PDB file of C-alpha atoms in Angstrom:
ATOM      1  CA  MET T   1     156.995 113.312  66.392  1.00 59.00           C
ATOM      2  CA  LYS T   2     158.587 110.546  68.492  1.00 57.00           C
ATOM      3  CA  LEU T   3     155.171 109.512  69.764  1.00 58.00           C
ATOM      4  CA  TYR T   4     153.840 109.349  66.214  1.00 59.00           C
ATOM      5  CA  LEU T   5     156.824 107.205  65.160  1.00 56.00           C
ATOM      6  CA  TYR T   6     156.316 104.859  68.137  1.00 56.00           C
ATOM      7  CA  LYS T   7     152.655 104.430  67.181  1.00 58.00           C
ATOM      8  CA  ILE T   8     153.581 103.486  63.607  1.00 61.00           C
ATOM      9  CA  ILE T   9     156.201 100.992  64.796  1.00 62.00           C
ATOM     10  CA  PHE T  10     153.730  99.543  67.303  1.00 56.00           C
ATOM     11  CA  ILE T  11     151.080  99.107  64.596  1.00 64.00           C
ATOM     12  CA  LEU T  12     153.570  97.558  62.160  1.00 61.00           C
ATOM     13  CA  VAL T  13     154.736  95.046  64.771  1.00 59.00           C
ATOM     14  CA  PHE T  14     151.525  94.348  66.703  1.00 56.00           C
ATOM     15  CA  ILE T  15     148.929  94.003  63.894  1.00 58.00           C
ATOM     16  CA  PRO T  16     150.840  91.415  61.800  1.00 52.00           C
ATOM     17  CA  ASN T  17     151.552  89.455  64.983  1.00 51.00           C
ATOM     18  CA  CYS T  18     147.816  89.319  65.743  1.00 48.00           C
ATOM     19  CA  LEU T  19     147.045  88.244  62.197  1.00 45.00           C
ATOM     20  CA  TYR T  20     149.617  85.450  62.286  1.00 48.00           C
ATOM     21  CA  GLN T  21     148.183  84.165  65.551  1.00 45.00           C
ATOM     22  CA  ALA T  22     144.655  84.230  64.166  1.00 42.00           C
ATOM     23  CA  GLN T  23     145.691  81.951  61.296  1.00 43.00           C
ATOM     24  CA  SER T  24     146.974  79.157  63.509  1.00 44.00           C
ATOM     25  CA  LYS T  25     144.719  76.115  63.835  1.00 42.00           C
ATOM     26  CA  PRO T  26     143.486  75.126  67.273  1.00 41.00           C
ATOM     27  CA  ASN T  27     144.663  71.790  68.608  1.00 43.00           C
ATOM     28  CA  ILE T  28     141.420  69.832  68.735  1.00 41.00           C
ATOM     29  CA  GLY T  29     142.929  66.356  68.985  1.00 43.00           C
ATOM     30  CA  GLU T  30     142.062  63.301  66.950  1.00 49.00           C
ATOM     31  CA  PRO T  31     139.053  63.763  64.641  1.00 49.00           C
ATOM     32  CA  THR T  32     137.457  60.610  66.079  1.00 49.00           C
ATOM     33  CA  LEU T  33     137.289  62.295  69.498  1.00 58.00           C
ATOM     34  CA  ILE T  34     134.917  64.974  68.221  1.00 66.00           C
ATOM     35  CA  PRO T  35     131.344  63.985  69.089  1.00 79.00           C
ATOM     36  CA  CYS T  36     128.986  63.004  66.289  1.00 84.00           C
ATOM     37  CA  SER T  37     125.824  65.009  65.644  1.00 84.00           C
ATOM     38  CA  SER T  38     124.216  61.701  64.617  1.00 88.00           C
ATOM     39  CA  TYR T  39     125.327  58.166  63.750  1.00 90.00           C
ATOM     40  CA  ILE T  40     124.271  56.148  60.706  1.00 87.00           C
ATOM     41  CA  GLN T  41     125.021  52.548  61.608  1.00 88.00           C
ATOM     42  CA  ASP T  42     125.392  49.903  58.876  1.00 89.00           C
ATOM     43  CA  ASP T  43     125.428  46.395  60.357  1.00 90.00           C
ATOM     44  CA  SER T  44     125.262  44.857  56.867  1.00 91.00           C
ATOM     45  CA  ILE T  45     128.955  45.743  56.466  1.00 94.00           C
ATOM     46  CA  ASP T  46     129.916  43.235  59.171  1.00 94.00           C
ATOM     47  CA  ARG T  47     129.561  40.194  56.903  1.00 95.00           C
ATOM     48  CA  PHE T  48     132.251  41.583  54.566  1.00 97.00           C
ATOM     49  CA  ILE T  49     134.837  42.171  57.312  1.00 97.00           C
ATOM     50  CA  GLY T  50     137.866  39.879  57.322  1.00 97.00           C
ATOM     51  CA  THR T  51     140.659  38.528  55.150  1.00 98.00           C
ATOM     52  CA  TRP T  52     139.577  37.154  51.786  1.00 98.00           C
ATOM     53  CA  GLU T  53     141.680  35.429  49.120  1.00 97.00           C
ATOM     54  CA  GLY T  54     141.092  33.969  45.674  1.00 96.00           C
ATOM     55  CA  ASN T  55     143.057  32.404  42.800  1.00 93.00           C
ATOM     56  CA  ASN T  56     142.108  32.368  39.131  1.00 90.00           C
ATOM     57  CA  ASN T  57     143.980  32.295  35.803  1.00 89.00           C
ATOM     58  CA  GLY T  58     147.405  32.904  37.363  1.00 92.00           C
ATOM     59  CA  LYS T  59     146.191  35.765  39.565  1.00 93.00           C
ATOM     60  CA  THR T  60     145.966  35.726  43.353  1.00 95.00           C
ATOM     61  CA  LEU T  61     144.074  38.498  45.097  1.00 95.00           C
ATOM     62  CA  LYS T  62     144.035  39.065  48.846  1.00 97.00           C
ATOM     63  CA  LEU T  63     141.711  41.619  50.470  1.00 97.00           C
ATOM     64  CA  ILE T  64     141.791  42.676  54.118  1.00 98.00           C
ATOM     65  CA  LEU T  65     138.562  44.524  54.912  1.00 97.00           C
ATOM     66  CA  LYS T  66     137.879  46.430  58.145  1.00 97.00           C
ATOM     67  CA  LYS T  67     134.988  48.494  59.490  1.00 95.00           C
ATOM     68  CA  GLU T  68     135.421  51.865  61.142  1.00 94.00           C
ATOM     69  CA  LYS T  69     133.110  54.585  62.417  1.00 92.00           C
ATOM     70  CA  ILE T  70     134.049  57.727  60.477  1.00 90.00           C
ATOM     71  CA  ARG T  71     132.994  61.311  61.188  1.00 89.00           C
ATOM     72  CA  ASP T  72     132.228  63.576  58.230  1.00 87.00           C
ATOM     73  CA  PRO T  73     133.998  66.850  59.112  1.00 85.00           C
ATOM     74  CA  ASN T  74     131.507  68.935  57.106  1.00 88.00           C
ATOM     75  CA  THR T  75     128.274  67.613  58.608  1.00 88.00           C
ATOM     76  CA  GLY T  76     129.413  66.103  61.914  1.00 88.00           C
ATOM     77  CA  ILE T  77     127.511  62.925  61.033  1.00 91.00           C
ATOM     78  CA  CYS T  78     129.233  59.618  61.765  1.00 92.00           C
ATOM     79  CA  TYR T  79     128.730  56.526  59.647  1.00 90.00           C
ATOM     80  CA  ASP T  80     130.190  53.063  59.161  1.00 92.00           C
ATOM     81  CA  LEU T  81     132.722  52.636  56.398  1.00 92.00           C
ATOM     82  CA  ILE T  82     134.740  49.744  55.017  1.00 95.00           C
ATOM     83  CA  PHE T  83     138.401  50.371  54.425  1.00 96.00           C
ATOM     84  CA  GLY T  84     141.199  47.951  53.759  1.00 97.00           C
ATOM     85  CA  PHE T  85     144.255  46.730  51.976  1.00 97.00           C
ATOM     86  CA  HIS T  86     145.008  44.410  49.087  1.00 96.00           C
ATOM     87  CA  LYS T  87     147.724  42.289  47.527  1.00 96.00           C
ATOM     88  CA  LEU T  88     147.760  41.195  43.873  1.00 95.00           C
ATOM     89  CA  ILE T  89     150.069  38.508  42.492  1.00 95.00           C
ATOM     90  CA  GLU T  90     150.138  37.888  38.740  1.00 94.00           C
ATOM     91  CA  ASN T  91     151.861  34.729  37.467  1.00 94.00           C
ATOM     92  CA  GLY T  92     153.927  34.483  40.651  1.00 94.00           C
ATOM     93  CA  VAL T  93     155.018  38.151  40.586  1.00 95.00           C
ATOM     94  CA  GLU T  94     153.697  40.519  43.257  1.00 95.00           C
ATOM     95  CA  THR T  95     152.418  43.588  41.396  1.00 93.00           C
ATOM     96  CA  GLU T  96     150.516  45.386  44.175  1.00 94.00           C
ATOM     97  CA  ASN T  97     150.770  45.191  47.957  1.00 96.00           C
ATOM     98  CA  SER T  98     149.412  47.352  50.754  1.00 95.00           C
ATOM     99  CA  VAL T  99     148.711  44.603  53.327  1.00 96.00           C
ATOM    100  CA  GLN T 100     151.765  45.609  55.363  1.00 96.00           C
ATOM    101  CA  PHE T 101     149.634  48.532  56.626  1.00 95.00           C
ATOM    102  CA  ASP T 102     146.755  46.345  57.865  1.00 93.00           C
ATOM    103  CA  ASN T 103     147.515  47.251  61.497  1.00 94.00           C
ATOM    104  CA  THR T 104     146.644  50.919  60.833  1.00 92.00           C
ATOM    105  CA  ASN T 105     143.288  52.678  60.949  1.00 90.00           C
ATOM    106  CA  TYR T 106     141.484  54.749  58.336  1.00 89.00           C
ATOM    107  CA  LEU T 107     142.873  58.074  59.570  1.00 86.00           C
ATOM    108  CA  ASN T 108     146.448  56.919  58.894  1.00 89.00           C
ATOM    109  CA  GLY T 109     145.716  57.231  55.166  1.00 90.00           C
ATOM    110  CA  LYS T 110     147.468  53.982  54.220  1.00 92.00           C
ATOM    111  CA  SER T 111     144.391  52.064  53.055  1.00 94.00           C
ATOM    112  CA  THR T 112     143.884  51.245  49.376  1.00 95.00           C
ATOM    113  CA  ILE T 113     140.233  50.186  49.691  1.00 95.00           C
ATOM    114  CA  LEU T 114     137.284  52.362  50.668  1.00 94.00           C
ATOM    115  CA  GLY T 115     133.576  51.673  50.384  1.00 93.00           C
ATOM    116  CA  THR T 116     130.149  50.861  51.728  1.00 91.00           C
ATOM    117  CA  THR T 117     127.141  48.682  51.005  1.00 90.00           C
ATOM    118  CA  ASN T 118     124.476  49.609  48.491  1.00 77.00           C
ATOM    119  CA  THR T 119     121.465  51.146  50.213  1.00 70.00           C
ATOM    120  CA  ASN T 120     119.088  49.308  47.844  1.00 79.00           C
ATOM    121  CA  ASN T 121     120.824  45.940  48.155  1.00 83.00           C
ATOM    122  CA  ASN T 122     123.022  45.481  51.219  1.00 86.00           C
ATOM    123  CA  SER T 123     124.419  42.194  49.889  1.00 91.00           C
ATOM    124  CA  HIS T 124     126.514  44.241  47.446  1.00 93.00           C
ATOM    125  CA  LEU T 125     129.628  46.100  48.508  1.00 94.00           C
ATOM    126  CA  HIS T 126     130.801  49.059  46.416  1.00 94.00           C
ATOM    127  CA  LEU T 127     134.512  49.768  46.739  1.00 94.00           C
ATOM    128  CA  SER T 128     136.978  52.271  45.405  1.00 93.00           C
ATOM    129  CA  VAL T 129     140.339  50.527  45.108  1.00 94.00           C
ATOM    130  CA  THR T 130     143.646  52.260  44.503  1.00 92.00           C
ATOM    131  CA  HIS T 131     145.099  50.301  41.590  1.00 88.00           C
ATOM    132  CA  LEU T 132     148.739  50.756  42.628  1.00 86.00           C
ATOM    133  CA  SER T 133     150.389  49.321  39.497  1.00 85.00           C
ATOM    134  CA  LYS T 134     148.221  51.490  37.216  1.00 85.00           C
ATOM    135  CA  ASN T 135     148.384  54.697  39.313  1.00 81.00           C
ATOM    136  CA  LYS T 136     144.590  55.142  39.380  1.00 87.00           C
ATOM    137  CA  ASN T 137     141.446  54.259  41.327  1.00 90.00           C
ATOM    138  CA  ILE T 138     138.870  51.761  40.108  1.00 93.00           C
ATOM    139  CA  ASN T 139     135.358  50.707  41.137  1.00 94.00           C
ATOM    140  CA  ILE T 140     134.777  47.166  42.338  1.00 95.00           C
ATOM    141  CA  ILE T 141     131.405  45.609  43.135  1.00 94.00           C
ATOM    142  CA  ILE T 142     131.447  42.585  45.448  1.00 95.00           C
ATOM    143  CA  SER T 143     128.513  40.273  46.209  1.00 95.00           C
ATOM    144  CA  TYR T 144     128.038  38.374  49.444  1.00 96.00           C
ATOM    145  CA  ILE T 145     127.529  34.666  48.663  1.00 96.00           C
ATOM    146  CA  ASP T 146     127.759  33.120  52.132  1.00 96.00           C
ATOM    147  CA  SER T 147     129.829  33.461  55.311  1.00 95.00           C
ATOM    148  CA  GLU T 148     132.830  31.875  53.562  1.00 98.00           C
ATOM    149  CA  HIS T 149     132.610  33.344  50.034  1.00 98.00           C
ATOM    150  CA  LEU T 150     132.439  36.681  48.249  1.00 97.00           C
ATOM    151  CA  LYS T 151     132.338  37.262  44.512  1.00 96.00           C
ATOM    152  CA  ILE T 152     133.833  40.188  42.609  1.00 95.00           C
ATOM    153  CA  ASP T 153     131.077  40.949  40.096  1.00 94.00           C
ATOM    154  CA  ALA T 154     132.692  43.894  38.331  1.00 91.00           C
ATOM    155  CA  SER T 155     135.866  45.937  38.280  1.00 90.00           C
ATOM    156  CA  LYS T 156     135.800  49.046  36.128  1.00 91.00           C
ATOM    157  CA  ASN T 157     137.396  52.434  35.660  1.00 89.00           C
ATOM    158  CA  PHE T 158     135.721  55.510  37.073  1.00 86.00           C
ATOM    159  CA  GLU T 159     133.683  57.376  34.493  1.00 84.00           C
ATOM    160  CA  GLY T 160     134.789  60.774  33.308  1.00 82.00           C
ATOM    161  CA  ILE T 161     137.404  62.543  31.272  1.00 82.00           C
ATOM    162  CA  LYS T 162     140.928  61.136  31.366  1.00 81.00           C
ATOM    163  CA  VAL T 163     143.636  63.754  30.896  1.00 80.00           C
ATOM    164  CA  ASN T 164     147.122  62.823  29.765  1.00 79.00           C
ATOM    165  CA  GLU T 165     149.576  65.178  31.420  1.00 80.00           C
ATOM    166  CA  PRO T 166     152.761  66.152  29.567  1.00 86.00           C
ATOM    167  CA  GLY T 167     155.742  64.099  30.687  1.00 83.00           C
ATOM    168  CA  LYS T 168     153.582  61.384  32.249  1.00 78.00           C
ATOM    169  CA  PRO T 169     152.592  58.064  30.703  1.00 77.00           C
ATOM    170  CA  PRO T 170     149.190  58.006  28.986  1.00 82.00           C
ATOM    171  CA  TYR T 171     146.157  56.831  30.947  1.00 82.00           C
ATOM    172  CA  ASP T 172     146.059  53.037  31.151  1.00 86.00           C
ATOM    173  CA  TYR T 173     142.508  51.754  30.702  1.00 87.00           C
ATOM    174  CA  SER T 174     143.433  48.160  31.574  1.00 88.00           C
ATOM    175  CA  ILE T 175     142.553  46.690  34.967  1.00 89.00           C
ATOM    176  CA  ALA T 176     144.715  43.957  36.503  1.00 88.00           C
ATOM    177  CA  ILE T 177     142.347  43.262  39.401  1.00 87.00           C
ATOM    178  CA  PRO T 178     140.034  40.568  38.064  1.00 84.00           C
ATOM    179  CA  SER T 179     136.255  40.542  37.945  1.00 85.00           C
ATOM    180  CA  ASP T 180     134.040  37.441  38.036  1.00 86.00           C
ATOM    181  CA  PHE T 181     136.334  36.185  40.771  1.00 90.00           C
ATOM    182  CA  THR T 182     135.426  34.224  43.937  1.00 96.00           C
ATOM    183  CA  LEU T 183     137.128  35.027  47.240  1.00 97.00           C
ATOM    184  CA  THR T 184     137.282  32.657  50.223  1.00 97.00           C
ATOM    185  CA  LYS T 185     137.454  33.798  53.849  1.00 98.00           C
ATOM    186  CA  GLN T 186     140.812  33.033  55.447  1.00 96.00           C
TER     187      GLN T 186
END
């Protein structure tokens, strides 16, 4: 009987311990250290890299755009991506600012801009921008004019259903980041 009781106690202690150990994640280091199965390089992104600023109708917009090689964890494929930070000033009042994080990389998760060039027209940059003052993301399309100028062609809300959650303010369709706006390289 004692032997039977010891076996039950052993099973109750040993099996859960094995299960808990099996659920722990292995320490594989930084995701960028994992080798890529292939690399899709986009040199057309390079012309958009840098600090850009523009003023129009009482609004000042500053964009800091960087390029980084990112690995897709699902496919193992690496590709070039633009990420960055922005500052928006409206009538002398700073309404959005993430440029204090410009010394970080993409994996830090502090960027407010993410995008890539259009495969059909690599002189257009398609960005998703976190619109901090509106608590949403928006699409921005930027055209390359020359080495000193970019133009924001469009800024629009993402398509889809907008749900108003109880206790939260209703969805704000307005966009403070201007479109038809020229940016100059700093």
